[in-house]
Tab-separated table of N, CA and C in Angstrom:
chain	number	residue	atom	x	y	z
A	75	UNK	N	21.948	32.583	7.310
A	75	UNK	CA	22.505	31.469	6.597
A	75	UNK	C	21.728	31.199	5.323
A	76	UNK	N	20.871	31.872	4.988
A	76	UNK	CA	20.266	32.207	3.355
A	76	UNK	C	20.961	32.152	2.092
A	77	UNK	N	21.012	30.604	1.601
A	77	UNK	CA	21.307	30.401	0.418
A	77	UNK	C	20.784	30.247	-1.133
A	78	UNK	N	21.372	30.478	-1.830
A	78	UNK	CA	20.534	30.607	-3.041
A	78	UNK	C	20.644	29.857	-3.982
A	79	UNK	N	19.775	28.846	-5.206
A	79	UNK	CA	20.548	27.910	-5.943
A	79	UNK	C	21.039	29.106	-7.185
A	80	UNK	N	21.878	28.569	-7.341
A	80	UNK	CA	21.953	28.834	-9.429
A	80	UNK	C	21.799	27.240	-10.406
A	81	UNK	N	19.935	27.609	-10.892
A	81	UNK	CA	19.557	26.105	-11.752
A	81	UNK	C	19.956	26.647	-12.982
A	82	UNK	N	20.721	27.753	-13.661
A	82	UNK	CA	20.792	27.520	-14.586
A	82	UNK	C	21.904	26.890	-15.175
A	83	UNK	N	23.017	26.407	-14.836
A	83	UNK	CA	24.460	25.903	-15.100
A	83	UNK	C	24.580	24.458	-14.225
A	84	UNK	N	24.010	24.039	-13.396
A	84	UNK	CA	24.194	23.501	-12.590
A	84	UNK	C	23.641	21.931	-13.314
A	85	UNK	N	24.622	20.788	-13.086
A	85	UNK	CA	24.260	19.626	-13.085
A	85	UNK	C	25.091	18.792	-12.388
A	86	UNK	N	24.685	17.317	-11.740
A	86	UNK	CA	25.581	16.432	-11.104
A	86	UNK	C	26.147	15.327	-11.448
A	87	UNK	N	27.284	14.940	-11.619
A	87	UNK	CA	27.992	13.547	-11.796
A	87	UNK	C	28.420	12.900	-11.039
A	88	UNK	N	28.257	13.780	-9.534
A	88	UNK	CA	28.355	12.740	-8.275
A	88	UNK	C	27.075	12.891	-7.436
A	89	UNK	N	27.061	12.053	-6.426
A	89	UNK	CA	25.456	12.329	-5.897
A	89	UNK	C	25.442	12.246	-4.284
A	90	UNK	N	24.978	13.631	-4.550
A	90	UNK	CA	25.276	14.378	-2.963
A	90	UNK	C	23.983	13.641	-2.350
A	91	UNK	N	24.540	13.338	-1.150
A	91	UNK	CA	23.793	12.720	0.059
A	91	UNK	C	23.207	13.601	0.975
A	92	UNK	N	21.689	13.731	1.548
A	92	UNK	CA	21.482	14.450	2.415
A	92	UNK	C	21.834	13.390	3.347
A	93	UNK	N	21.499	14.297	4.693
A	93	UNK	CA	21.456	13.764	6.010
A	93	UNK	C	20.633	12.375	5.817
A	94	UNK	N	21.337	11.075	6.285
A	94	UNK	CA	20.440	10.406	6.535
A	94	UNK	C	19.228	9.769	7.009
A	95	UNK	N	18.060	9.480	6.682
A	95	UNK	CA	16.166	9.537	7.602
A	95	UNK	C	17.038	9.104	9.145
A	96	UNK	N	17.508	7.547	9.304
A	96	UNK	CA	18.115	7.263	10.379
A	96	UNK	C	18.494	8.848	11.341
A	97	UNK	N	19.543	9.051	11.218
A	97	UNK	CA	19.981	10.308	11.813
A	97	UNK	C	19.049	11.055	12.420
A	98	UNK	N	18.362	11.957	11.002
A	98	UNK	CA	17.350	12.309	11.132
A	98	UNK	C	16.070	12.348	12.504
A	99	UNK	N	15.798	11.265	12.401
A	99	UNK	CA	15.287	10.508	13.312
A	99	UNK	C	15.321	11.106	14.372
A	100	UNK	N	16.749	10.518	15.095
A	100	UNK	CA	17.483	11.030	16.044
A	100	UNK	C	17.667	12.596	16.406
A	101	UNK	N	18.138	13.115	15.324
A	101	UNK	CA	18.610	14.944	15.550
A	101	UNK	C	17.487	15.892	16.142
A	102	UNK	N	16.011	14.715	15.604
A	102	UNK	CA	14.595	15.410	15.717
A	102	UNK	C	14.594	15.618	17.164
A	103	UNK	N	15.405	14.901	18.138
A	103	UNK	CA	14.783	14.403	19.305
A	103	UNK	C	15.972	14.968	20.113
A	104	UNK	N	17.119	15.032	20.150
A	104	UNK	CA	18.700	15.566	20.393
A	104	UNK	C	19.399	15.358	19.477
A	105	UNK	N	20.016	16.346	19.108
A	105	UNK	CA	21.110	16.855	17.893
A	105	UNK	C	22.367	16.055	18.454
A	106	UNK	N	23.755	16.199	17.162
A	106	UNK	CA	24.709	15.749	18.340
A	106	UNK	C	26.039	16.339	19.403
A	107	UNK	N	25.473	17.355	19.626
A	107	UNK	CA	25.929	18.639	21.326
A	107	UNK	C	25.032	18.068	22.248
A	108	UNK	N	24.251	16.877	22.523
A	108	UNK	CA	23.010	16.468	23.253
A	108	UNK	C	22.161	17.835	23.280
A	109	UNK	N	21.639	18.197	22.361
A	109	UNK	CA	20.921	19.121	22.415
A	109	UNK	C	18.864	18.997	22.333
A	110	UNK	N	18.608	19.331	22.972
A	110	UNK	CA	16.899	18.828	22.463
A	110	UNK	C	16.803	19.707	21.251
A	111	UNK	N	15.685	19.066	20.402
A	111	UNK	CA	15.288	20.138	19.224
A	111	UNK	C	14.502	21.169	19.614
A	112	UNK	N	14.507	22.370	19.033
A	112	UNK	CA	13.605	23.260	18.842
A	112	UNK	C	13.415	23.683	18.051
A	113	UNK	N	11.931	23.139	17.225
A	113	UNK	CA	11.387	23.433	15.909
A	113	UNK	C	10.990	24.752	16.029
A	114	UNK	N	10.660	25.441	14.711
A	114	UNK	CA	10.166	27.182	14.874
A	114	UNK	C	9.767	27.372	13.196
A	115	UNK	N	9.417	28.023	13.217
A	115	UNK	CA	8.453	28.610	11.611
A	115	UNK	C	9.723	29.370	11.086
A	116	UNK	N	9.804	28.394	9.653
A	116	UNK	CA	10.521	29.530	8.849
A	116	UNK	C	9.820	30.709	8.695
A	117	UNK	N	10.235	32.187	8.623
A	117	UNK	CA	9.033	33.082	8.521
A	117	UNK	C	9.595	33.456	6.849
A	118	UNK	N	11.120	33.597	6.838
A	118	UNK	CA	11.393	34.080	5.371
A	118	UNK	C	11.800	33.147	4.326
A	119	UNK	N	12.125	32.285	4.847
A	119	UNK	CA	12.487	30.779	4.044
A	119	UNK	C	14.200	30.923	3.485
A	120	UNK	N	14.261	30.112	2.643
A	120	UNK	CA	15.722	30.407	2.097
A	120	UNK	C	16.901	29.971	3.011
A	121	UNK	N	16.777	28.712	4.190
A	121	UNK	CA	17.518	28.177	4.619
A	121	UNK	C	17.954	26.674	4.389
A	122	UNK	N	19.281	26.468	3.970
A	122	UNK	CA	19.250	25.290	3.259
A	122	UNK	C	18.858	23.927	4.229
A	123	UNK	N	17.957	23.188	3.501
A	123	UNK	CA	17.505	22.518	4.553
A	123	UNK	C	18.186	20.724	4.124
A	124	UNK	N	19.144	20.551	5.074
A	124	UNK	CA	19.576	19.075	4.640
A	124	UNK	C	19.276	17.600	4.701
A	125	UNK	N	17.857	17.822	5.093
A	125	UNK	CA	16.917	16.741	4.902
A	125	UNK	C	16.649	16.340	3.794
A	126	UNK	N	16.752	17.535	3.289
A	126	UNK	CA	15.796	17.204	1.421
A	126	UNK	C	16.627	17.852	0.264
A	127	UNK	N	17.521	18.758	0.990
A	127	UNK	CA	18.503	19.145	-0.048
A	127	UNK	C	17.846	20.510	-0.582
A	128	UNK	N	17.160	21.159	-0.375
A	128	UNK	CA	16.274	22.188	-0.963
A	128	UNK	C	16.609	23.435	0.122
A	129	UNK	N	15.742	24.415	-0.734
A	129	UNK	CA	15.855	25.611	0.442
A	129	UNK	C	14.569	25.758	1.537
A	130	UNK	N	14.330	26.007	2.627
A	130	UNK	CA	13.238	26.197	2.964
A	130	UNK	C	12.252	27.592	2.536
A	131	UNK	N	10.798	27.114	2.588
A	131	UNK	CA	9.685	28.073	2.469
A	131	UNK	C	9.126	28.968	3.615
A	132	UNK	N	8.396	30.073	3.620
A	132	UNK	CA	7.883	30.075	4.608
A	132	UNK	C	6.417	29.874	5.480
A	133	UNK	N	6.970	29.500	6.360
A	133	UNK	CA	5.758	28.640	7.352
A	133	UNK	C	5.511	27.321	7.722
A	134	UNK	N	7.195	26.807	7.030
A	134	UNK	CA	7.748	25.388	7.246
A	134	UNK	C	8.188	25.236	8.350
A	135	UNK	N	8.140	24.445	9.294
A	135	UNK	CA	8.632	23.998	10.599
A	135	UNK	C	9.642	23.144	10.591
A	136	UNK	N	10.718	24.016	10.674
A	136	UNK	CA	12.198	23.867	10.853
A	136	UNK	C	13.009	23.694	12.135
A	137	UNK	N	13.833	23.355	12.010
A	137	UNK	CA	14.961	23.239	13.230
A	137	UNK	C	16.046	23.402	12.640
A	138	UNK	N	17.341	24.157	13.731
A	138	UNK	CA	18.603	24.081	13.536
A	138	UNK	C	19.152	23.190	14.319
A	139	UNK	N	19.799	22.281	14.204
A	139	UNK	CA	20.388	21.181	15.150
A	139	UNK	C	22.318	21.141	14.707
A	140	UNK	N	22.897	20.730	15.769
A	140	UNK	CA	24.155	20.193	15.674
A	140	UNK	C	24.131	18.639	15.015
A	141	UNK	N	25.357	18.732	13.787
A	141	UNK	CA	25.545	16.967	13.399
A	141	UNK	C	26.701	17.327	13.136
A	142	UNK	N	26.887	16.035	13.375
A	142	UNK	CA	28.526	15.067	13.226
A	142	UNK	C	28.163	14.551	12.199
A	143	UNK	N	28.541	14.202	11.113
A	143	UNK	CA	28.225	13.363	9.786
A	143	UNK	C	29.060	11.986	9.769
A	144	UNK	N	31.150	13.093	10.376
A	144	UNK	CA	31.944	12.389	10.077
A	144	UNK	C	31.774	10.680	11.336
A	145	UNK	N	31.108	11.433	12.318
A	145	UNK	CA	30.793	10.434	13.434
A	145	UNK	C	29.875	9.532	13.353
A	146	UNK	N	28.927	10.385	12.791
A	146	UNK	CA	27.860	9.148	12.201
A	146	UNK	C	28.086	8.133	10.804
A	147	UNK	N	29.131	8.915	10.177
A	147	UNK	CA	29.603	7.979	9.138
A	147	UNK	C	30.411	6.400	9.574
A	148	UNK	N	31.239	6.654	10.613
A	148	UNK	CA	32.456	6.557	11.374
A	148	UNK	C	31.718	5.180	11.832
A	149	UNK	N	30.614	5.036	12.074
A	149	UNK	CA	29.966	4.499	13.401
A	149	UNK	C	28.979	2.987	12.484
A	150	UNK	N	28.279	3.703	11.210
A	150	UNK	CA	28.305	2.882	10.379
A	150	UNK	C	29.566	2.045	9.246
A	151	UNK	N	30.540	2.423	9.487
A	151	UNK	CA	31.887	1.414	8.841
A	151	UNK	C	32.549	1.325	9.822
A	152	UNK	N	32.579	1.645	10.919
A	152	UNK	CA	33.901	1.052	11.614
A	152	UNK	C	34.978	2.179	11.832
A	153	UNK	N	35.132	2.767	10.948
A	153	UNK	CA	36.476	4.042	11.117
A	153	UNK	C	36.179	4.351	12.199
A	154	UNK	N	37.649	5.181	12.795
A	154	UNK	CA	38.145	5.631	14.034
A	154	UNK	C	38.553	8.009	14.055
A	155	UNK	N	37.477	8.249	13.165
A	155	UNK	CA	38.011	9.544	12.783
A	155	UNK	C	38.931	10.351	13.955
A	156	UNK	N	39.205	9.843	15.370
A	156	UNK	CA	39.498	10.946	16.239
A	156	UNK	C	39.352	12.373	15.959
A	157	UNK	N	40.376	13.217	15.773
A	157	UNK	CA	40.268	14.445	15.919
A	157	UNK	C	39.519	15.088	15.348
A	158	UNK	N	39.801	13.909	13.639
A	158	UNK	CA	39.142	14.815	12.358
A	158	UNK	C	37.431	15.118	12.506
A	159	UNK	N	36.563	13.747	13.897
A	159	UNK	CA	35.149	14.616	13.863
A	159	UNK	C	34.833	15.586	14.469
A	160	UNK	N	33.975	16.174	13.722
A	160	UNK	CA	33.370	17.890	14.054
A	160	UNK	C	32.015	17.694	13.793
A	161	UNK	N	31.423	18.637	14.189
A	161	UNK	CA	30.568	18.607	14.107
A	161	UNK	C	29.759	19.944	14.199
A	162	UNK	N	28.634	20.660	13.328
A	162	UNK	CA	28.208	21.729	12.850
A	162	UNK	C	27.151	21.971	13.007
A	163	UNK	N	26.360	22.830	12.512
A	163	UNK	CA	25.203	23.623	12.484
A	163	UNK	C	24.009	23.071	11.198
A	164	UNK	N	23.488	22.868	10.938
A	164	UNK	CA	23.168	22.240	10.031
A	164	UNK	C	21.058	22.568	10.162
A	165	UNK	N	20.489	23.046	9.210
A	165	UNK	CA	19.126	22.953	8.947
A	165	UNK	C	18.275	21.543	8.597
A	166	UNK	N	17.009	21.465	8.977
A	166	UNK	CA	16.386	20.272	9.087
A	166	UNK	C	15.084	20.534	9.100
A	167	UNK	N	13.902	19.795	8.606
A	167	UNK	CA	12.631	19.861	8.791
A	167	UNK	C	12.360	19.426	9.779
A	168	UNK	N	11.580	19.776	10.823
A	168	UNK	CA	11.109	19.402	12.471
A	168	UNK	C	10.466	18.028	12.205
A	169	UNK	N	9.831	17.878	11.188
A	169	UNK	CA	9.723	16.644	10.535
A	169	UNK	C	9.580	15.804	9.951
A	170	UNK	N	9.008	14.848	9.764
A	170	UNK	CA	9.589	13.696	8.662
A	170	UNK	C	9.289	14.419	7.317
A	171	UNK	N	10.372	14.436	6.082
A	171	UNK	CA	9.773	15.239	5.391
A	171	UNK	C	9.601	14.227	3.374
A	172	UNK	N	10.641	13.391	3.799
A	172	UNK	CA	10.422	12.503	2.503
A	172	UNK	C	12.145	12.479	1.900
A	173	UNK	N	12.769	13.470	1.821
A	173	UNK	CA	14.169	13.541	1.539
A	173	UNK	C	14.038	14.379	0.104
A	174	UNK	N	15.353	13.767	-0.550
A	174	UNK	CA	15.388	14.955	-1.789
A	174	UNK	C	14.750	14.622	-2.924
A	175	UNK	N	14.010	15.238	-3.689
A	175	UNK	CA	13.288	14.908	-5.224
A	175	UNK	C	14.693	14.783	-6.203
A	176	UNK	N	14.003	13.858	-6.336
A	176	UNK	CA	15.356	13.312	-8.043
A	176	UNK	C	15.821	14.901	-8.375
A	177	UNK	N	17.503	15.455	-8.824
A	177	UNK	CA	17.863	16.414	-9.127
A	177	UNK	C	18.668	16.357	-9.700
A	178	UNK	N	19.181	17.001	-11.410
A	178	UNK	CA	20.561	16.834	-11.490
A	178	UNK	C	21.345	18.412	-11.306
A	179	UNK	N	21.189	18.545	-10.137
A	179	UNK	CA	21.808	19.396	-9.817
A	179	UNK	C	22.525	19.510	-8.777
A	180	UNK	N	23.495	20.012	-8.182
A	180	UNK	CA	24.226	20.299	-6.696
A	180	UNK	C	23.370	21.415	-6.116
A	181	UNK	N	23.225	20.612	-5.052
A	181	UNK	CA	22.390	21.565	-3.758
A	181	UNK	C	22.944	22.630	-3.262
A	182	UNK	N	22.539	23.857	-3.264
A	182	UNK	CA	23.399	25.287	-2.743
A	182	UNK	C	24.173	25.888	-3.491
A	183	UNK	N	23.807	25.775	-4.531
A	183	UNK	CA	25.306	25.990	-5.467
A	183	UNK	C	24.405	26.987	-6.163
A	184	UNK	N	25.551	28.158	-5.334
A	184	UNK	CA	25.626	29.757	-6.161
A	184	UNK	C	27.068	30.557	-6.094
A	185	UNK	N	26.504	30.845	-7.662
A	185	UNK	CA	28.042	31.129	-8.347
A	185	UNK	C	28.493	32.191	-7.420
A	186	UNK	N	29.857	32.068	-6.686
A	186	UNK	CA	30.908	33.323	-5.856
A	186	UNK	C	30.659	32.620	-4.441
A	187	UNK	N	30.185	31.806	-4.276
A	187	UNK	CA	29.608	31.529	-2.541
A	187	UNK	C	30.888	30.611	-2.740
A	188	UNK	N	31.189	30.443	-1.164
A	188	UNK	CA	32.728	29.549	-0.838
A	188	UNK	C	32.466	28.400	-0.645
A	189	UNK	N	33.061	27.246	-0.725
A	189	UNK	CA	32.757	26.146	-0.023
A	189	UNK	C	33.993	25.567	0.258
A	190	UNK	N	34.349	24.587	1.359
A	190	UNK	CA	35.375	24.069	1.806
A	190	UNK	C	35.233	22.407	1.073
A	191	UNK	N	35.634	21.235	0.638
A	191	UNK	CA	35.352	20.411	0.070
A	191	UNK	C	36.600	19.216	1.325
A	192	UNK	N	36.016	18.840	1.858
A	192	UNK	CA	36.995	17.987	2.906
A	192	UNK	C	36.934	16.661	2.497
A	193	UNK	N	38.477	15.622	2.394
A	193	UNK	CA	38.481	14.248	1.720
A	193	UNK	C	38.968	13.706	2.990
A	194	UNK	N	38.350	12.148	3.180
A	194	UNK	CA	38.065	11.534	3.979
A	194	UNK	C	38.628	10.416	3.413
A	195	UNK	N	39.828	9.578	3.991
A	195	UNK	CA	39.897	7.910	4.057
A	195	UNK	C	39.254	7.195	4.618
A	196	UNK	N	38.940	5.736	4.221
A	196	UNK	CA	37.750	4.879	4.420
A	196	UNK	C	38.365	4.620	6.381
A	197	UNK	N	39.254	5.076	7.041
A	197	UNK	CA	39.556	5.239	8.634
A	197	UNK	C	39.268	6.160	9.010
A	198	UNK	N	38.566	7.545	8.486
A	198	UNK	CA	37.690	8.319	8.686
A	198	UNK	C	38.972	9.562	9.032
A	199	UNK	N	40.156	9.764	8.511
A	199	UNK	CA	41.617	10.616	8.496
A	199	UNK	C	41.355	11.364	7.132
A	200	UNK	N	41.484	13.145	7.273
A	200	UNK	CA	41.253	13.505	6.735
A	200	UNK	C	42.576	13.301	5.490
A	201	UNK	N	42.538	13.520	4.425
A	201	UNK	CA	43.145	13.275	3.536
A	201	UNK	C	43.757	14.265	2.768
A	202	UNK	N	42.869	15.616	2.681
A	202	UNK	CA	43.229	16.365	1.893
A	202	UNK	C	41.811	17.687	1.688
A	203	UNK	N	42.129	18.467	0.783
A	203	UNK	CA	40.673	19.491	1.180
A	203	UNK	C	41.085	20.750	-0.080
A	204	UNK	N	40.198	21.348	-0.304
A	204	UNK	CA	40.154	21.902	-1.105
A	204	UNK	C	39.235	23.291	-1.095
A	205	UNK	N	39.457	24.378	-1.056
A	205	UNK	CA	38.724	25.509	-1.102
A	205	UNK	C	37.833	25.736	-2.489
A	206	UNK	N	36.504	25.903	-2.960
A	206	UNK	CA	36.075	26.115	-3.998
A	206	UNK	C	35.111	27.251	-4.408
A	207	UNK	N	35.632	27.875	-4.505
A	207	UNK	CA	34.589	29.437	-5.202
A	207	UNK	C	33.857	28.839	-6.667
A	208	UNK	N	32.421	28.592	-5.927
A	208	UNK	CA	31.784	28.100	-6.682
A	208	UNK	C	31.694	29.147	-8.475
A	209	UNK	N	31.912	28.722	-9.214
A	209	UNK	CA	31.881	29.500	-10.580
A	209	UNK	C	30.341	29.505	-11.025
A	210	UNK	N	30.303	30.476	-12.140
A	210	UNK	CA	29.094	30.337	-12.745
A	210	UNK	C	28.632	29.309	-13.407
A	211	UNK	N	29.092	28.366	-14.041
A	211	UNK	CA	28.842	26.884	-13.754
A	211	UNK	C	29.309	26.372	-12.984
A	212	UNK	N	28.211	26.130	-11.989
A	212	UNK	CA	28.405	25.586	-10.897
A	212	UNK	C	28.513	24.033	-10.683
A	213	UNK	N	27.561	23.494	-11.199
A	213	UNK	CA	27.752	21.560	-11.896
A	213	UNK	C	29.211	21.610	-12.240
A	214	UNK	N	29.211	22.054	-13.324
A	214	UNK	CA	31.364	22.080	-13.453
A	214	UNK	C	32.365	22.346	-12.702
A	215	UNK	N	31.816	22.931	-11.693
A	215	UNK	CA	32.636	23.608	-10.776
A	215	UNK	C	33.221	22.207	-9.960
A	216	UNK	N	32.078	22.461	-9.295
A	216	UNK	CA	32.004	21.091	-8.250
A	216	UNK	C	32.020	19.557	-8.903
A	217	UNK	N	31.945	19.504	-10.446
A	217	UNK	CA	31.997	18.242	-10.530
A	217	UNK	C	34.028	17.804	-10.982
A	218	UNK	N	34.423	19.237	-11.525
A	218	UNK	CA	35.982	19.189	-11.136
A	218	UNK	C	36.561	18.835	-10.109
A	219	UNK	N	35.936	19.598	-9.094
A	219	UNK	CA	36.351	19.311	-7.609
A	219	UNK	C	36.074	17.803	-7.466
A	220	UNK	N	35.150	17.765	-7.150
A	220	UNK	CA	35.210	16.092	-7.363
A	220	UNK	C	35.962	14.994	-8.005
A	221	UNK	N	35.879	15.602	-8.829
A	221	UNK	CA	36.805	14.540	-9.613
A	221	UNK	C	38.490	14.487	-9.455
A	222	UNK	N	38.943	15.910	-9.161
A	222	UNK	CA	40.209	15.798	-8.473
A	222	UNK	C	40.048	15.242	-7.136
A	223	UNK	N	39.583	14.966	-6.631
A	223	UNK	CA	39.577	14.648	-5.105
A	223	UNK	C	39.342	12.779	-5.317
A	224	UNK	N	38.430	12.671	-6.205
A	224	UNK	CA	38.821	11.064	-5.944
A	224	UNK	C	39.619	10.534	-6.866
A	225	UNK	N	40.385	11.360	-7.429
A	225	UNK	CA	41.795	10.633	-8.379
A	225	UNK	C	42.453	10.358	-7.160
A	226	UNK	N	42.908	10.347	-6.009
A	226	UNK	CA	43.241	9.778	-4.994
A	226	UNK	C	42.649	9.065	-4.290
A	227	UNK	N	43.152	7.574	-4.886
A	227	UNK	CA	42.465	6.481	-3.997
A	227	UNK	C	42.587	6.376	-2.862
A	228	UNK	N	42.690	7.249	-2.301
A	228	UNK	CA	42.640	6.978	-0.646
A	228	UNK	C	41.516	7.523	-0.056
A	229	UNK	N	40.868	8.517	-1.657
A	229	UNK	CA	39.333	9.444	-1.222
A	229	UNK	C	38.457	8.369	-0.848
A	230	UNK	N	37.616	8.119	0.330
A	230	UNK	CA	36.635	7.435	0.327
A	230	UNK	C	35.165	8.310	0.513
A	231	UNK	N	35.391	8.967	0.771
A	231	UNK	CA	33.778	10.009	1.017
A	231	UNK	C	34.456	11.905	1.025
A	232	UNK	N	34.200	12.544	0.726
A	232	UNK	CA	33.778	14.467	0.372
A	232	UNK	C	32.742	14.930	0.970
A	233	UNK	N	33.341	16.030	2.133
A	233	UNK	CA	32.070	16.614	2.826
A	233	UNK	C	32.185	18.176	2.464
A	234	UNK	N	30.995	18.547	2.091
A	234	UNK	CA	30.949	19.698	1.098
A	234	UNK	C	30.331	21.020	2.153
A	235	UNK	N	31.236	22.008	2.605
A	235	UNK	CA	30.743	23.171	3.995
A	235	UNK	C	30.747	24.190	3.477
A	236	UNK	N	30.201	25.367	3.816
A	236	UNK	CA	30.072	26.215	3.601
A	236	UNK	C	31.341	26.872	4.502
A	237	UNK	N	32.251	27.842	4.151
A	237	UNK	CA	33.346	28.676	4.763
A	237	UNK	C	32.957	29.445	5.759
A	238	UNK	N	31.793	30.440	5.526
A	238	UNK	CA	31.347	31.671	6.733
A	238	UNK	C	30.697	30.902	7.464
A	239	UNK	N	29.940	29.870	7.493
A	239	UNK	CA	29.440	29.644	8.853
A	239	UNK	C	29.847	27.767	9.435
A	240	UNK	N	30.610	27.068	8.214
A	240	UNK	CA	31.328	26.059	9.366
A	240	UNK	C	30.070	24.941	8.712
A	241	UNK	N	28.672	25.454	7.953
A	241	UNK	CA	28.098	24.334	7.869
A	241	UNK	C	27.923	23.338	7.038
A	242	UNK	N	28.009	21.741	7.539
A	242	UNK	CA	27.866	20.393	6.363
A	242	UNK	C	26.750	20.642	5.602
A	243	UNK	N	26.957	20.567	4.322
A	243	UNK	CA	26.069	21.154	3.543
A	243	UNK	C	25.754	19.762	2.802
A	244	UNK	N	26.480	19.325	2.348
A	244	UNK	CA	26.534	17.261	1.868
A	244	UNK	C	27.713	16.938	1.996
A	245	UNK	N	27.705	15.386	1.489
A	245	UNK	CA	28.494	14.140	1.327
A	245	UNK	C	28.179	13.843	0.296
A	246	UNK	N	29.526	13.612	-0.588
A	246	UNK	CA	29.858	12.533	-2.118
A	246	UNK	C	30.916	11.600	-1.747
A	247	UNK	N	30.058	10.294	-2.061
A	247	UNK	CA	31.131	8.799	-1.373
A	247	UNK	C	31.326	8.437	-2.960
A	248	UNK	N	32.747	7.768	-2.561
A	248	UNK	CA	33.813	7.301	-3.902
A	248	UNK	C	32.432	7.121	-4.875
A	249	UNK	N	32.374	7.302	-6.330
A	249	UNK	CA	31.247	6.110	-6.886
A	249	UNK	C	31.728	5.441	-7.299
């Protein structure tokens, strides 16, 4: 699951959310498959890690855990997502790690890699979705996408996955 950025094209006009510390917290201890964690040494690094939004190094003490985002979103407003939550695979620091350094850039974003872009009403019903082959400007890429997606006011939050492996990579809520 080794991703790569492209910083040279890349900037943001919406602002991707990692995993929340709250959550966090939690995932450290059971993911949400009730899973216990099991931390382990990055040995090669280069796994996107959604604590902090970065890639991992090696000899960082990592975990892969299951999250629901749309459930944990769901749970702080009230929405009722039924079917639409899922829940994925997702990288994490084993622990507390500080979150993301100021960036104007989109996290993971390399030009030809796929991403699925899923729109969410504030009842947590998916809305609409969008396939995006990230381009060589990648900031433009995704900040199009974006921006078509909340010309429909019914967009209340964008969860941004990767295609080959299913994983929440971020969240952009209306701004």
């Amino acid at each position: 699951m080794t991703t790569h950025t492209d910083t040279a094209t890349s900037h943001t006009t919406h602002s991707p959310r990692p995993v929340p510390p709250s959550a966090l917290a939690q995932l450290r201890v059971a993911d949400d498959a009730g899973r216990a964690c099991v931390p382990y040494t990055a040995v090669e690094g280069g796994d996107p890690l959604r604590c902090c939004l970065r890639l991992s190094v090696p000899g960082e003490s990592i975990a892969l855990v299951s999250y629901a985002p749309l459930r944990r979103w769901a749970a702080e407003t009230g929405a009722e997502p039924g079917a639409y939550d899922e829940q994925g695979p997702v990288f994490v620091h084993a622990a507390e790690c500080g979150g993301p350094a100021p960036s104007e850039e989109y996290p993971f974003a390399r030009a030809g890699a796929l991403r699925t872009l899923r729109r969410y009403d504030t009842a947590g019903r998916i809305v609409g979705g969008r396939l995006l082959e990230i381009p060589e400007a990648t900031g433009e890429g995704f900040d199009q996408a974006f921006a078509e997606a909340f010309a429909d006011p019914a967009v209340a939050l964008v969860h941004v996955r990767a295609v080959e492996y299913g994983c929440f990579h971020f969240e952009v809520r209306r701004p």
